[in-house]
Amino acid sequence: HCIVFPLLGLNLYDHMKSHNYTPFPMRDLRPIAYQMMECLAFLRRHRILHCDLKPENILLYPGTRNKVSVIDFGSACMENERVYTYIQSRFYRSPEVML
């Protein structure tokens, strides 16, 4: 038995960096945002916290401008379970998480 994963491309941060941080056009941003909301709703229904959601953990499918996949569930945990004292990458933490 083996698990087969799709080959994914650049993450959102690297994509933006390679395009001189030009914002995504709205025609591409809407489907990306919709997929992200679908992902977060799925995780919420299953009481899963990602704990490290950031542009580097959102990958684009090769050959597309607006199809994405969320990766890196290494810090994820169940809603009422405290596995790590570390939550989120430092540069993406909100002030209330830092307190």
Short mmCIF file of N, CA and C in Angstrom, two decimals:
data_model
loop_
_atom_site.label_atom_id
_atom_site.label_comp_id
_atom_site.label_asym_id
_atom_site.label_seq_id
_atom_site.Cartn_x
_atom_site.Cartn_y
_atom_site.Cartn_z
N HIS A 1 0.83 -1.18 0.00
CA HIS A 1 0.00 0.00 0.00
C HIS A 1 0.87 1.24 0.00
N CYS A 2 0.38 2.27 -0.64
CA CYS A 2 1.09 3.54 -0.61
C CYS A 2 0.08 4.68 -0.68
N ILE A 3 0.51 5.82 -0.24
CA ILE A 3 -0.32 7.02 -0.28
C ILE A 3 0.23 7.90 -1.40
N VAL A 4 -0.64 8.37 -2.26
CA VAL A 4 -0.23 9.22 -3.37
C VAL A 4 -0.76 10.63 -3.12
N PHE A 5 0.13 11.59 -3.19
CA PHE A 5 -0.24 12.98 -3.01
C PHE A 5 -0.04 13.72 -4.32
N PRO A 6 -0.85 14.75 -4.58
CA PRO A 6 -0.63 15.53 -5.80
C PRO A 6 0.64 16.36 -5.67
N LEU A 7 1.30 16.59 -6.79
CA LEU A 7 2.47 17.45 -6.82
C LEU A 7 1.98 18.89 -6.82
N LEU A 8 2.37 19.65 -5.81
CA LEU A 8 1.91 21.02 -5.69
C LEU A 8 3.04 21.98 -6.04
N GLY A 9 2.67 23.22 -6.32
CA GLY A 9 3.65 24.21 -6.75
C GLY A 9 4.08 25.14 -5.63
N LEU A 10 4.25 26.40 -5.98
CA LEU A 10 4.71 27.43 -5.04
C LEU A 10 3.69 27.68 -3.94
N ASN A 11 4.19 28.11 -2.79
CA ASN A 11 3.27 28.57 -1.76
C ASN A 11 2.89 30.02 -2.07
N LEU A 12 1.86 30.52 -1.40
CA LEU A 12 1.38 31.88 -1.71
C LEU A 12 2.44 32.94 -1.45
N TYR A 13 3.22 32.77 -0.40
CA TYR A 13 4.26 33.75 -0.11
C TYR A 13 5.29 33.81 -1.24
N ASP A 14 5.81 32.66 -1.65
CA ASP A 14 6.81 32.63 -2.73
C ASP A 14 6.23 33.14 -4.04
N HIS A 15 4.96 32.84 -4.29
CA HIS A 15 4.31 33.34 -5.50
C HIS A 15 4.26 34.87 -5.48
N MET A 16 3.83 35.43 -4.35
CA MET A 16 3.76 36.89 -4.25
C MET A 16 5.16 37.51 -4.34
N LYS A 17 6.13 36.88 -3.70
CA LYS A 17 7.51 37.38 -3.74
C LYS A 17 8.05 37.39 -5.17
N SER A 18 7.78 36.32 -5.93
CA SER A 18 8.27 36.24 -7.31
C SER A 18 7.56 37.22 -8.24
N HIS A 19 6.43 37.78 -7.78
CA HIS A 19 5.70 38.79 -8.56
C HIS A 19 5.81 40.17 -7.90
N ASN A 20 6.94 40.40 -7.21
CA ASN A 20 7.21 41.69 -6.55
C ASN A 20 6.09 42.14 -5.62
N TYR A 21 5.48 41.18 -4.95
CA TYR A 21 4.42 41.42 -3.96
C TYR A 21 3.20 42.14 -4.54
N THR A 22 2.99 41.95 -5.84
CA THR A 22 1.80 42.49 -6.48
C THR A 22 0.58 41.73 -5.95
N PRO A 23 -0.47 42.44 -5.56
CA PRO A 23 -1.66 41.74 -5.05
C PRO A 23 -2.26 40.81 -6.10
N PHE A 24 -2.90 39.75 -5.64
CA PHE A 24 -3.61 38.85 -6.55
C PHE A 24 -4.77 39.61 -7.17
N PRO A 25 -5.04 39.40 -8.46
CA PRO A 25 -6.24 39.99 -9.06
C PRO A 25 -7.49 39.40 -8.39
N MET A 26 -8.54 40.19 -8.31
CA MET A 26 -9.77 39.75 -7.65
C MET A 26 -10.31 38.46 -8.26
N ARG A 27 -10.16 38.28 -9.58
CA ARG A 27 -10.67 37.06 -10.23
C ARG A 27 -9.95 35.81 -9.71
N ASP A 28 -8.72 35.96 -9.22
CA ASP A 28 -7.98 34.84 -8.63
C ASP A 28 -8.17 34.77 -7.12
N LEU A 29 -8.30 35.93 -6.50
CA LEU A 29 -8.42 35.99 -5.05
C LEU A 29 -9.72 35.38 -4.55
N ARG A 30 -10.81 35.62 -5.26
CA ARG A 30 -12.11 35.08 -4.82
C ARG A 30 -12.10 33.56 -4.70
N PRO A 31 -11.67 32.82 -5.73
CA PRO A 31 -11.64 31.35 -5.59
C PRO A 31 -10.68 30.88 -4.50
N ILE A 32 -9.55 31.57 -4.33
CA ILE A 32 -8.61 31.19 -3.27
C ILE A 32 -9.27 31.39 -1.91
N ALA A 33 -9.89 32.54 -1.70
CA ALA A 33 -10.56 32.81 -0.43
C ALA A 33 -11.69 31.82 -0.18
N TYR A 34 -12.44 31.49 -1.22
CA TYR A 34 -13.54 30.53 -1.08
C TYR A 34 -13.01 29.16 -0.65
N GLN A 35 -11.93 28.71 -1.29
CA GLN A 35 -11.35 27.41 -0.92
C GLN A 35 -10.83 27.43 0.51
N MET A 36 -10.24 28.55 0.93
CA MET A 36 -9.76 28.67 2.30
C MET A 36 -10.92 28.61 3.29
N MET A 37 -12.01 29.29 2.98
CA MET A 37 -13.18 29.25 3.87
C MET A 37 -13.79 27.85 3.92
N GLU A 38 -13.81 27.15 2.78
CA GLU A 38 -14.29 25.76 2.78
C GLU A 38 -13.41 24.89 3.66
N CYS A 39 -12.11 25.07 3.56
CA CYS A 39 -11.16 24.30 4.37
C CYS A 39 -11.37 24.58 5.85
N LEU A 40 -11.46 25.86 6.21
CA LEU A 40 -11.64 26.22 7.61
C LEU A 40 -12.98 25.72 8.15
N ALA A 41 -14.02 25.75 7.33
CA ALA A 41 -15.33 25.23 7.75
C ALA A 41 -15.25 23.72 7.99
N PHE A 42 -14.55 23.01 7.11
CA PHE A 42 -14.36 21.56 7.28
C PHE A 42 -13.63 21.27 8.59
N LEU A 43 -12.54 22.00 8.82
CA LEU A 43 -11.78 21.80 10.06
C LEU A 43 -12.64 22.11 11.28
N ARG A 44 -13.43 23.17 11.20
CA ARG A 44 -14.31 23.55 12.32
C ARG A 44 -15.33 22.45 12.61
N ARG A 45 -15.94 21.92 11.55
CA ARG A 45 -16.93 20.84 11.74
C ARG A 45 -16.32 19.63 12.43
N HIS A 46 -15.04 19.40 12.18
CA HIS A 46 -14.35 18.26 12.77
C HIS A 46 -13.55 18.64 14.02
N ARG A 47 -13.73 19.88 14.48
CA ARG A 47 -13.10 20.39 15.71
C ARG A 47 -11.57 20.30 15.68
N ILE A 48 -11.02 20.63 14.52
CA ILE A 48 -9.57 20.61 14.33
C ILE A 48 -9.05 22.04 14.23
N LEU A 49 -7.97 22.32 14.94
CA LEU A 49 -7.28 23.61 14.86
C LEU A 49 -5.99 23.42 14.08
N HIS A 50 -5.77 24.20 13.04
CA HIS A 50 -4.55 24.08 12.24
C HIS A 50 -3.34 24.58 13.02
N CYS A 51 -3.46 25.71 13.65
CA CYS A 51 -2.44 26.33 14.53
C CYS A 51 -1.25 26.96 13.81
N ASP A 52 -1.13 26.84 12.50
CA ASP A 52 0.00 27.47 11.80
C ASP A 52 -0.39 27.87 10.39
N LEU A 53 -1.56 28.48 10.26
CA LEU A 53 -2.04 28.89 8.95
C LEU A 53 -1.35 30.19 8.54
N LYS A 54 -0.66 30.16 7.42
CA LYS A 54 0.09 31.30 6.92
C LYS A 54 0.30 31.11 5.42
N PRO A 55 0.68 32.16 4.70
CA PRO A 55 0.86 32.04 3.24
C PRO A 55 1.81 30.92 2.83
N GLU A 56 2.83 30.65 3.64
CA GLU A 56 3.78 29.59 3.32
C GLU A 56 3.16 28.20 3.39
N ASN A 57 2.03 28.06 4.06
CA ASN A 57 1.36 26.75 4.19
C ASN A 57 0.13 26.63 3.29
N ILE A 58 0.05 27.49 2.30
CA ILE A 58 -1.02 27.41 1.30
C ILE A 58 -0.33 27.29 -0.05
N LEU A 59 -0.47 26.14 -0.69
CA LEU A 59 0.23 25.88 -1.95
C LEU A 59 -0.71 25.97 -3.13
N LEU A 60 -0.18 26.52 -4.22
CA LEU A 60 -0.91 26.57 -5.49
C LEU A 60 -0.70 25.28 -6.25
N TYR A 61 -1.73 24.83 -6.94
CA TYR A 61 -1.57 23.69 -7.85
C TYR A 61 -0.82 24.19 -9.08
N PRO A 62 0.13 23.40 -9.60
CA PRO A 62 0.88 23.82 -10.79
C PRO A 62 -0.05 24.08 -11.97
N GLY A 63 0.27 25.11 -12.73
CA GLY A 63 -0.51 25.43 -13.92
C GLY A 63 -1.81 26.15 -13.62
N THR A 64 -2.06 26.50 -12.36
CA THR A 64 -3.27 27.24 -12.01
C THR A 64 -2.88 28.53 -11.30
N ARG A 65 -3.79 29.48 -11.30
CA ARG A 65 -3.55 30.73 -10.59
C ARG A 65 -4.40 30.83 -9.34
N ASN A 66 -5.35 29.89 -9.19
CA ASN A 66 -6.29 30.08 -8.09
C ASN A 66 -6.79 28.79 -7.44
N LYS A 67 -6.12 27.68 -7.65
CA LYS A 67 -6.48 26.44 -6.97
C LYS A 67 -5.41 26.16 -5.92
N VAL A 68 -5.84 26.04 -4.65
CA VAL A 68 -4.89 25.92 -3.55
C VAL A 68 -5.16 24.71 -2.67
N SER A 69 -4.15 24.38 -1.88
CA SER A 69 -4.26 23.31 -0.90
C SER A 69 -3.56 23.76 0.38
N VAL A 70 -4.18 23.50 1.52
CA VAL A 70 -3.57 23.82 2.81
C VAL A 70 -2.69 22.66 3.23
N ILE A 71 -1.48 22.97 3.69
CA ILE A 71 -0.53 21.94 4.10
C ILE A 71 -0.07 22.18 5.53
N ASP A 72 0.81 21.32 6.00
CA ASP A 72 1.50 21.42 7.28
C ASP A 72 0.54 21.39 8.47
N PHE A 73 0.01 20.23 8.70
CA PHE A 73 -0.85 20.02 9.86
C PHE A 73 -0.05 19.47 11.05
N GLY A 74 1.26 19.70 11.04
CA GLY A 74 2.12 19.19 12.10
C GLY A 74 1.83 19.79 13.46
N SER A 75 1.30 21.00 13.50
CA SER A 75 0.95 21.64 14.77
C SER A 75 -0.54 21.55 15.07
N ALA A 76 -1.29 20.89 14.20
CA ALA A 76 -2.74 20.82 14.38
C ALA A 76 -3.10 19.99 15.61
N CYS A 77 -4.23 20.33 16.19
CA CYS A 77 -4.72 19.56 17.34
C CYS A 77 -6.25 19.63 17.37
N MET A 78 -6.83 18.83 18.19
CA MET A 78 -8.28 18.85 18.37
C MET A 78 -8.64 20.07 19.23
N GLU A 79 -9.87 20.52 19.09
CA GLU A 79 -10.33 21.76 19.71
C GLU A 79 -10.03 21.84 21.22
N ASN A 80 -10.31 20.81 21.96
CA ASN A 80 -10.14 20.86 23.42
C ASN A 80 -8.86 20.20 23.90
N GLU A 81 -7.91 20.04 23.01
CA GLU A 81 -6.67 19.34 23.31
C GLU A 81 -5.51 20.33 23.21
N ARG A 82 -4.71 20.41 24.22
CA ARG A 82 -3.55 21.30 24.15
C ARG A 82 -2.30 20.44 24.00
N VAL A 83 -1.78 20.43 22.80
CA VAL A 83 -0.62 19.59 22.51
C VAL A 83 0.67 20.40 22.62
N TYR A 84 0.65 21.62 22.10
CA TYR A 84 1.84 22.46 22.06
C TYR A 84 1.61 23.75 22.83
N THR A 85 2.65 24.28 23.42
CA THR A 85 2.56 25.62 23.99
C THR A 85 2.80 26.64 22.87
N TYR A 86 3.46 26.19 21.79
CA TYR A 86 3.76 27.03 20.63
C TYR A 86 2.56 27.02 19.69
N ILE A 87 2.03 28.19 19.37
CA ILE A 87 0.94 28.29 18.40
C ILE A 87 1.29 29.42 17.44
N GLN A 88 1.27 29.15 16.18
CA GLN A 88 1.52 30.09 15.08
C GLN A 88 2.98 30.50 14.97
N SER A 89 3.36 30.82 13.76
CA SER A 89 4.69 31.36 13.50
C SER A 89 4.75 32.78 14.06
N ARG A 90 5.86 33.15 14.59
CA ARG A 90 6.02 34.44 15.28
C ARG A 90 5.57 35.63 14.45
N PHE A 91 5.92 35.68 13.17
CA PHE A 91 5.62 36.85 12.35
C PHE A 91 4.14 36.98 12.01
N TYR A 92 3.35 35.95 12.25
CA TYR A 92 1.93 35.99 11.92
C TYR A 92 1.04 36.01 13.16
N ARG A 93 1.62 36.07 14.33
CA ARG A 93 0.82 36.06 15.57
C ARG A 93 0.12 37.39 15.78
N SER A 94 -1.10 37.30 16.26
CA SER A 94 -1.82 38.51 16.64
C SER A 94 -1.32 38.94 18.02
N PRO A 95 -1.49 40.20 18.37
CA PRO A 95 -1.00 40.68 19.67
C PRO A 95 -1.59 39.91 20.85
N GLU A 96 -2.88 39.54 20.77
CA GLU A 96 -3.49 38.84 21.90
C GLU A 96 -2.91 37.44 22.11
N VAL A 97 -2.40 36.81 21.05
CA VAL A 97 -1.77 35.50 21.19
C VAL A 97 -0.40 35.66 21.85
N MET A 98 0.27 36.76 21.59
CA MET A 98 1.59 36.99 22.17
C MET A 98 1.51 37.25 23.67
N LEU A 99 0.37 37.77 24.12
CA LEU A 99 0.21 38.04 25.55
C LEU A 99 -0.05 36.75 26.23
#
